[in-house]
mmCIF file of C-alpha atoms in Angstrom:
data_model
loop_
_atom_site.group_PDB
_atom_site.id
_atom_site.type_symbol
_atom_site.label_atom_id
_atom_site.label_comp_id
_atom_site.label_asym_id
_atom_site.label_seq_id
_atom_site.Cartn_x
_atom_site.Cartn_y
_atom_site.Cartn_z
ATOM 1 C CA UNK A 1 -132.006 -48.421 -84.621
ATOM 2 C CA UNK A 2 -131.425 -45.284 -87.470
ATOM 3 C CA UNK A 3 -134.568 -43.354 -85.564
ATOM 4 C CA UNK A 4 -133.926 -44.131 -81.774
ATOM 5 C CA UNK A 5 -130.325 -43.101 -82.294
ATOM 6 C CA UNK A 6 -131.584 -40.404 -84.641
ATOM 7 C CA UNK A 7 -134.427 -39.350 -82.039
ATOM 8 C CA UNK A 8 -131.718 -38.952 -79.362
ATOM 9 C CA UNK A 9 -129.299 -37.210 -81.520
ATOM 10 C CA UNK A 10 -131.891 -34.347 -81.944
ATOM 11 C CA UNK A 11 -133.013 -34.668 -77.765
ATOM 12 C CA UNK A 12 -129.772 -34.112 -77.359
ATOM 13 C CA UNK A 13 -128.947 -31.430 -79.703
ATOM 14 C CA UNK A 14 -132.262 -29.326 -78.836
ATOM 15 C CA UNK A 15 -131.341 -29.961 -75.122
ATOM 16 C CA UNK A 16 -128.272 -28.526 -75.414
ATOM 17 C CA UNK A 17 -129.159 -25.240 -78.074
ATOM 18 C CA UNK A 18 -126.906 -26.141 -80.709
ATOM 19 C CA UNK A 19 -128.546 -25.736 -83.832
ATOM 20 C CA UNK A 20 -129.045 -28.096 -86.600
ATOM 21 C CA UNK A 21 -126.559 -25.820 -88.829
ATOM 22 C CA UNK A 22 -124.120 -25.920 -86.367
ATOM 23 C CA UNK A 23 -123.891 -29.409 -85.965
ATOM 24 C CA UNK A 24 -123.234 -29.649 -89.579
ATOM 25 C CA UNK A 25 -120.924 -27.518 -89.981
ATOM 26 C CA UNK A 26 -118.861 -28.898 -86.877
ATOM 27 C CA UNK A 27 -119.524 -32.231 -88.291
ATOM 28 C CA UNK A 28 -118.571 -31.201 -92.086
ATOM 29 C CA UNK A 29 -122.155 -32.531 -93.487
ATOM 30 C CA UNK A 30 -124.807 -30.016 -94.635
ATOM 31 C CA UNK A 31 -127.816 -29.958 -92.406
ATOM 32 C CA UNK A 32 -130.259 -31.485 -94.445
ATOM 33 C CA UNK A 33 -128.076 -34.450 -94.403
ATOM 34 C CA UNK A 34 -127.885 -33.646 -90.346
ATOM 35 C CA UNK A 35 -132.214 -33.628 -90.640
ATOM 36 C CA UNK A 36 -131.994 -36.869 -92.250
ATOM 37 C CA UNK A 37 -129.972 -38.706 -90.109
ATOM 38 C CA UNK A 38 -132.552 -37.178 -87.091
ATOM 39 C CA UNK A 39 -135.330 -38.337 -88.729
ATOM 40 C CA UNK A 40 -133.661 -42.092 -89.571
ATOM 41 C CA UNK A 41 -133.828 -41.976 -93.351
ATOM 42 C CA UNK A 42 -129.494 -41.892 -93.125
ATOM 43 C CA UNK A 43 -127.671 -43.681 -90.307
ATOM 44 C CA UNK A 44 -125.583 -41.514 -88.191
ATOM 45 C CA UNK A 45 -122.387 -41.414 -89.045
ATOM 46 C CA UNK A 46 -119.569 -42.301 -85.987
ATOM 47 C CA UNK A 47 -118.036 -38.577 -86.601
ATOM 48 C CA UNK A 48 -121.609 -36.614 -86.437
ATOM 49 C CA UNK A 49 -122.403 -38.512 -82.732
ATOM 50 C CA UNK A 50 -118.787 -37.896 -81.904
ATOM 51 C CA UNK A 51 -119.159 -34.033 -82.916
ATOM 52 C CA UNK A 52 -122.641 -34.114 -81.294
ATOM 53 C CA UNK A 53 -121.318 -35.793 -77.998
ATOM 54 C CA UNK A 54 -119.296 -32.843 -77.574
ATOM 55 C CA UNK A 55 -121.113 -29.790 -78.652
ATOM 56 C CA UNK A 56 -123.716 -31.471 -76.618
ATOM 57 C CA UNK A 57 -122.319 -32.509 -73.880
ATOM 58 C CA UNK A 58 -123.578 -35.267 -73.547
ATOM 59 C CA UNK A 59 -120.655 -37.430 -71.889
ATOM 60 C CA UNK A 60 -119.645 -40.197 -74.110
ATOM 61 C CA UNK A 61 -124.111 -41.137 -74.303
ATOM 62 C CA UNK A 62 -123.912 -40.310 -77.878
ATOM 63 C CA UNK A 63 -120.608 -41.432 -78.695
ATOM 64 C CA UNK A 64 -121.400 -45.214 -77.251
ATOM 65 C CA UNK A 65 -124.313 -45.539 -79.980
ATOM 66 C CA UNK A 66 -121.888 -46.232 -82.364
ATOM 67 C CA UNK A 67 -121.396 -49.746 -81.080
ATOM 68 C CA UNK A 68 -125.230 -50.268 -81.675
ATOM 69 C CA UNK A 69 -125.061 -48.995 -85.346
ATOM 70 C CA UNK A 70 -125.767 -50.883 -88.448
ATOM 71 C CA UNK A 71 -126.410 -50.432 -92.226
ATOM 72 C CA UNK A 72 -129.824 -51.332 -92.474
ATOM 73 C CA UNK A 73 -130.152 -53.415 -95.516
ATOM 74 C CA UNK A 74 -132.796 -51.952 -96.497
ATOM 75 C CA UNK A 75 -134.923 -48.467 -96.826
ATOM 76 C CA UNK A 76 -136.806 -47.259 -93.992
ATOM 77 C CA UNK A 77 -140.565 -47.581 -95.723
ATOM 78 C CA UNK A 78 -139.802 -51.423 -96.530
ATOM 79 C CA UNK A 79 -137.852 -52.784 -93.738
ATOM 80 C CA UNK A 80 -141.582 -54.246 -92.194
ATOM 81 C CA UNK A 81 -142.241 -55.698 -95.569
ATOM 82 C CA UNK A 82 -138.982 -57.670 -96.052
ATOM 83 C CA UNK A 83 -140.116 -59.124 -92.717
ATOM 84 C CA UNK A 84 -142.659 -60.193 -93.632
ATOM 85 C CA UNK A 85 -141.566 -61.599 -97.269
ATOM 86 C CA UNK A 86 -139.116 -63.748 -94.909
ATOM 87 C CA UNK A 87 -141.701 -65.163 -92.964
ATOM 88 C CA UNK A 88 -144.158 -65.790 -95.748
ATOM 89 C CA UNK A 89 -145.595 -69.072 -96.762
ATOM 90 C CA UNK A 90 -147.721 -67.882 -100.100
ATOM 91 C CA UNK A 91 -146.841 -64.693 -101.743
ATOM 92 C CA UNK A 92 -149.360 -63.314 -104.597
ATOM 93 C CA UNK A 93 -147.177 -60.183 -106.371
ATOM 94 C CA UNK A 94 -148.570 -58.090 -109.123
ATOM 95 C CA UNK A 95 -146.350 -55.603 -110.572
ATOM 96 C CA UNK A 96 -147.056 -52.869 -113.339
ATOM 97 C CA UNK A 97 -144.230 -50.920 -113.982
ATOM 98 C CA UNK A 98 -141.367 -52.577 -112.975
ATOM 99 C CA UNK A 99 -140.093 -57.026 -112.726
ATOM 100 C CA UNK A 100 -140.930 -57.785 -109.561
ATOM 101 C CA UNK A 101 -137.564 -57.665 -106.815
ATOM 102 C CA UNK A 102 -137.470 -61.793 -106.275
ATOM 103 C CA UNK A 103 -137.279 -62.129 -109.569
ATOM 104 C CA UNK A 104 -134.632 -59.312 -111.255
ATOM 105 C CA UNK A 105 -131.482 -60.417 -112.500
ATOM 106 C CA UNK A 106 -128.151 -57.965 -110.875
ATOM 107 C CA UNK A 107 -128.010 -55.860 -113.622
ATOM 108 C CA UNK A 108 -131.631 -54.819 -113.747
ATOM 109 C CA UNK A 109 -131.361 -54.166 -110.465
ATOM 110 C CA UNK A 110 -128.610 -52.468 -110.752
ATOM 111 C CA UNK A 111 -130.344 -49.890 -113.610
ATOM 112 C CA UNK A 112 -133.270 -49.161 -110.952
ATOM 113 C CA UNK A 113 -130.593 -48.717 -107.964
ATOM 114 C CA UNK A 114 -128.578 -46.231 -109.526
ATOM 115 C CA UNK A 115 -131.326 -44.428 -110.257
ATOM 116 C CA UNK A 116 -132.226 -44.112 -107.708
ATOM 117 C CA UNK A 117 -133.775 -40.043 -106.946
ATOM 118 C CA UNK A 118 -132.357 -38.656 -104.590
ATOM 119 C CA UNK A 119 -128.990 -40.225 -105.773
ATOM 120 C CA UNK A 120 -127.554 -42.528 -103.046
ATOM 121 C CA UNK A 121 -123.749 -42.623 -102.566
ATOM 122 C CA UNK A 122 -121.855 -46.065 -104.138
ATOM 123 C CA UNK A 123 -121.780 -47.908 -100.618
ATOM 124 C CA UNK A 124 -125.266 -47.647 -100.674
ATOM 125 C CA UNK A 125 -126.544 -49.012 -103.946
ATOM 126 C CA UNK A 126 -123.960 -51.854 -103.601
ATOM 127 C CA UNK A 127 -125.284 -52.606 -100.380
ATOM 128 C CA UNK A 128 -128.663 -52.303 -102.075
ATOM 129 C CA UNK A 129 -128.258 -54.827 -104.455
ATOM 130 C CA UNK A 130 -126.285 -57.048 -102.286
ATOM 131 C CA UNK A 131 -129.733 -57.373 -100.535
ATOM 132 C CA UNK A 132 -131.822 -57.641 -103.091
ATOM 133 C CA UNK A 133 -130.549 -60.365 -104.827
ATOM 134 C CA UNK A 134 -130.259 -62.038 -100.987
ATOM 135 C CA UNK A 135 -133.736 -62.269 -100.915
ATOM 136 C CA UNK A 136 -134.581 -64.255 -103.798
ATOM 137 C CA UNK A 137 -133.092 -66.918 -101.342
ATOM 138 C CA UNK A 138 -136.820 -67.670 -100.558
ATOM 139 C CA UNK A 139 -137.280 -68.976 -103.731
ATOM 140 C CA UNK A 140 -135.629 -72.146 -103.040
ATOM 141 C CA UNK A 141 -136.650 -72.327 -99.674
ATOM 142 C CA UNK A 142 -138.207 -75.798 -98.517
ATOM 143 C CA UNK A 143 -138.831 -75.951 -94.735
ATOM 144 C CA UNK A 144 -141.475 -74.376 -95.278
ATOM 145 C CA UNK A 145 -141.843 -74.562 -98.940
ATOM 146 C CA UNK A 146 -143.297 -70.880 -100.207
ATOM 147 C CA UNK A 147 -145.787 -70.744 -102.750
ATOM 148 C CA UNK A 148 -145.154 -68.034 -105.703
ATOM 149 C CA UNK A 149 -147.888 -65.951 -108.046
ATOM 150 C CA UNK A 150 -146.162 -62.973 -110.084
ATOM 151 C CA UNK A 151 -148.072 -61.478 -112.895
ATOM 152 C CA UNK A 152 -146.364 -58.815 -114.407
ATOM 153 C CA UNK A 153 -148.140 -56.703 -116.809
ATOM 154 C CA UNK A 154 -146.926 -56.352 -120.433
ATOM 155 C CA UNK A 155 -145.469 -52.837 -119.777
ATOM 156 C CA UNK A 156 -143.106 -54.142 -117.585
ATOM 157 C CA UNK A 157 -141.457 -56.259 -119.605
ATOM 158 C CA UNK A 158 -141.030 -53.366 -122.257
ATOM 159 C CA UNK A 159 -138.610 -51.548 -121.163
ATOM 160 C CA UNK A 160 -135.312 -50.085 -122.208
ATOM 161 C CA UNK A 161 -134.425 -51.571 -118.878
ATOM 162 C CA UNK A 162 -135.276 -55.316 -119.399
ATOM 163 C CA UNK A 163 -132.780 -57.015 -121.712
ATOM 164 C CA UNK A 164 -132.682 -60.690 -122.750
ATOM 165 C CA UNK A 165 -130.838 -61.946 -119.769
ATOM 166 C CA UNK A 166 -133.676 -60.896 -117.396
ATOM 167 C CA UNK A 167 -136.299 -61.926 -119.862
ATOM 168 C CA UNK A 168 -134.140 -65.634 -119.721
ATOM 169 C CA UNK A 169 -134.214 -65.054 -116.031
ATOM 170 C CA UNK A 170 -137.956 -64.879 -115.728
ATOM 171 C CA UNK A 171 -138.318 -67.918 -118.056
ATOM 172 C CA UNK A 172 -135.742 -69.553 -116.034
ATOM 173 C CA UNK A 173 -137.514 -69.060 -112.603
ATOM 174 C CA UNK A 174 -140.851 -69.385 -113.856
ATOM 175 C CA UNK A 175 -139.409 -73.209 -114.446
ATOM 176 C CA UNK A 176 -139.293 -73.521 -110.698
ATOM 177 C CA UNK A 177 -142.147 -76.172 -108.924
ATOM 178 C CA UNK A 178 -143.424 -73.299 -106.323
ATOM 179 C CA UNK A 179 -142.981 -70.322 -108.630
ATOM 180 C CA UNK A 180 -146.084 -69.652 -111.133
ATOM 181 C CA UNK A 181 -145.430 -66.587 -113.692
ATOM 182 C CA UNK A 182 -148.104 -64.852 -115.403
ATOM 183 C CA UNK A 183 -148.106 -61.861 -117.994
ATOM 184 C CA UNK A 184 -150.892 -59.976 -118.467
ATOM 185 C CA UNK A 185 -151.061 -57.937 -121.667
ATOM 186 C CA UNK A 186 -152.081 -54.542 -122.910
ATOM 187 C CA UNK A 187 -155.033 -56.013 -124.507
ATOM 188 C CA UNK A 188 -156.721 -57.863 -121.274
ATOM 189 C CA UNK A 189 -155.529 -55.033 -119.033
ATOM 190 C CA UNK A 190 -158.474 -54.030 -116.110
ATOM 191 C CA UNK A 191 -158.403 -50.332 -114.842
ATOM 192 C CA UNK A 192 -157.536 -51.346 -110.943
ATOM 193 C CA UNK A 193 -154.408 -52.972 -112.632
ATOM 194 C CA UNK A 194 -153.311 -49.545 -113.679
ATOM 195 C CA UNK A 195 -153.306 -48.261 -109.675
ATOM 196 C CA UNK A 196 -149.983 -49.968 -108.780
ATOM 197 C CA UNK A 197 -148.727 -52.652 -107.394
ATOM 198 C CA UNK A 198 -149.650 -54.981 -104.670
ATOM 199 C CA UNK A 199 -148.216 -57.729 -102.853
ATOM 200 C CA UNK A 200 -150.766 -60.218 -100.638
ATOM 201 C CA UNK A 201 -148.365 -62.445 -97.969
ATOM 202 C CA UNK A 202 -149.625 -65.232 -95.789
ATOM 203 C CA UNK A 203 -147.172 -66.462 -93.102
ATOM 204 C CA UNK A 204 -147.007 -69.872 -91.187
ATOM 205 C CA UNK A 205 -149.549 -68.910 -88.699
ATOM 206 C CA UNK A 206 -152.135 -67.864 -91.773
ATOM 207 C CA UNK A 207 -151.700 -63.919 -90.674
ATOM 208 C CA UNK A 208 -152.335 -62.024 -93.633
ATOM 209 C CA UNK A 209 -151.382 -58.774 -94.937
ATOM 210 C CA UNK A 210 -151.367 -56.412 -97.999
ATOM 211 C CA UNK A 211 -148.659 -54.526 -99.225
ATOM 212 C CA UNK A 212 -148.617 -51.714 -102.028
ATOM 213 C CA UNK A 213 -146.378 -48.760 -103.113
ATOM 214 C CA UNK A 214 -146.269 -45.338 -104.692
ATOM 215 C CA UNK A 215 -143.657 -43.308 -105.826
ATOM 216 C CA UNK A 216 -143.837 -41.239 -102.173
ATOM 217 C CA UNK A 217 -144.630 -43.381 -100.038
ATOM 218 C CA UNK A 218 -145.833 -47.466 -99.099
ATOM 219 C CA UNK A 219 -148.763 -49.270 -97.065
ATOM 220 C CA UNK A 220 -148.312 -52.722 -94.945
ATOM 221 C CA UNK A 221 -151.508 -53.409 -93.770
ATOM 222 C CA UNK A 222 -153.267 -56.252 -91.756
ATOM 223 C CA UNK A 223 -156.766 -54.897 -91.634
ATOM 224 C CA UNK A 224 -159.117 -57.937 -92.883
ATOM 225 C CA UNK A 225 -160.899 -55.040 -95.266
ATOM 226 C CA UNK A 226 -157.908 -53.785 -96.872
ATOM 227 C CA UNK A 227 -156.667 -57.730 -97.453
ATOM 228 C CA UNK A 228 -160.019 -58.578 -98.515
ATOM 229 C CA UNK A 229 -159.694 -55.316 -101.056
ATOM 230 C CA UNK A 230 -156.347 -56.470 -102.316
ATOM 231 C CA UNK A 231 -157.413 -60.238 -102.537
ATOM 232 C CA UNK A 232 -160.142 -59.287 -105.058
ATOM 233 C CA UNK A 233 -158.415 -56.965 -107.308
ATOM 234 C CA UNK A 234 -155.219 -59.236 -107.146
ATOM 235 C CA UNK A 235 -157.838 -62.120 -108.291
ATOM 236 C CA UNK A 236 -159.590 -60.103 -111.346
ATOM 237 C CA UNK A 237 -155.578 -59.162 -112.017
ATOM 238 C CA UNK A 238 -154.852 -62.595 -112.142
ATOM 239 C CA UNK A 239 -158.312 -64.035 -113.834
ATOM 240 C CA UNK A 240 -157.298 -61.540 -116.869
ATOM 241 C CA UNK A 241 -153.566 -62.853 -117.317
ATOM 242 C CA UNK A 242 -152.206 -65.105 -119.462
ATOM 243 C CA UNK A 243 -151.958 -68.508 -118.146
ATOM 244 C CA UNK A 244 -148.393 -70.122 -116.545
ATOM 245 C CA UNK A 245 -147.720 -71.373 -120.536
ATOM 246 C CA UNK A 246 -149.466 -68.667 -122.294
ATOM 247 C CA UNK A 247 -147.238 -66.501 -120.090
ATOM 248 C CA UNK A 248 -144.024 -68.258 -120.907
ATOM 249 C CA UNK A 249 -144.599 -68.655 -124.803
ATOM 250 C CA UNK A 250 -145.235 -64.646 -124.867
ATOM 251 C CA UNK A 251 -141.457 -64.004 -122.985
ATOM 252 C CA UNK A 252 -140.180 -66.410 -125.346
ATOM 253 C CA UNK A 253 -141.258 -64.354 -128.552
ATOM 254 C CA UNK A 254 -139.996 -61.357 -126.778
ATOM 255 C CA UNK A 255 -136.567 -63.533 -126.697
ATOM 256 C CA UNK A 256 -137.148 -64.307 -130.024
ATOM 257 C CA UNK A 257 -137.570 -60.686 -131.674
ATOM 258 C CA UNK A 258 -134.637 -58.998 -133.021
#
């Protein structure tokens, strides 16, 4: 909904010969913020298509998008992913740099949030980690029951970020029936670990994708030869980890050390 209205915000605008810089100024924003908004990385705000209706013209058909608008929970690159983490049955998640996002406690999430580059204003990292933590809901969820694999490598897990209460968090899920948690250290590391991470989801009708993300940018993909790529490295990943117990001894020492 942030791009169509977005889309028609600049149709409208270019119709009409009112440049991006005036728009912006009218509306008070700068015009990159006016770009982003046309491109649907920020949502239109109700007094830039108000401002816009005008200068364009355009007789109330901007204006009446704002009873279509919504937050959108999440970023633009990920909203297909978190769709498809919803609807998935078995989830295999290898993360190197960072605990995977079902399984971070509010405050490490938090620490990554605020971080955030570029900065995002307050309402936005608060709605951020609203959402975040709303989707470890699938966790617990039963009908149908989802099957869990995180491995996590050992860089991860060191961290100025990760304090004991997420390191008692991972122990804590790890403790769940449908949730298995593996670690795998500096020592057993494999170079295709160091690439980034990747996500493998199955939904109920055994559809099958492969997810993975880079600093500028993220892939969803279907394609049986990308899946098939994934599914191997994400097995060697997994082959080289600690086991479930190794894996929850080596948090535990982590606990443990002063």
């Amino acid at each position: 909904m942030w791009r169509f209205i977005g889309n028609q915000l600049k149709r409208w605008r270019t119709k009409a010969n009112v440049s991006r810089e005036e728009l912006a100024a009218a509306s008070n924003y700068s015009p990159d913020t006016i770009k982003a908004m046309e491109q649907g990385v920020r949502m239109p705000t109700a007094r830039v298509l108000d401002v816009a209706d005008e200068l364009c013209g355009a007789e109330g058909m901007l204006s009446a998008a704002k009873d279509y608008l919504s937050r959108e929970k999440f970023p633009p690159r990920a909203q297909e992913f978190m769709e498809r983490e919803r609807e998935a049955i078995s989830l295999w998640w290898f993360e190197v740099t960072h605990i995977p996002g079902l399984l971070q406690t509010k405050e490490y999430a938090r620490a990554l949030i605020e971080n955030h580059v570029p900065v995002l204003d307050e309402e936005t990292v608060e709605e951020r980690i609203a959402a975040r933590l709303e989707r470890q809901s699938v966790l617990a969820k039963r009908k149908p029951p989802v099957a869990f694999s995180f491995v996590v490598y050992e860089a991860a897990l060191r961290t100025p970020l990760v304090n004991s209460e997420q390191l008692q968090h991972l122990l804590k899920t790890s403790c769940l029936p449908n949730v298995a948690l593996q670690v795998l250290p500096f020592e057993r590391v494999v170079a295709s670990a160091l690439m980034g991470p990747i996500v493998l989801l199955v939904n109920r009708d055994h559809e099958r994708f492969a997810y993975t993300e880079g600093q500028l940018g993220s892939h969803l993909s279907a394609d049986p030869a990308v899946v098939s790529r994934a599914t191997e490295r994400l097995s060697m990943i997994r082959a080289e980890a600690l086991s479930p117990d190794e894996s929850t001894r080596f948090i535990e020492r982590m606990v443990d050390q002063p």
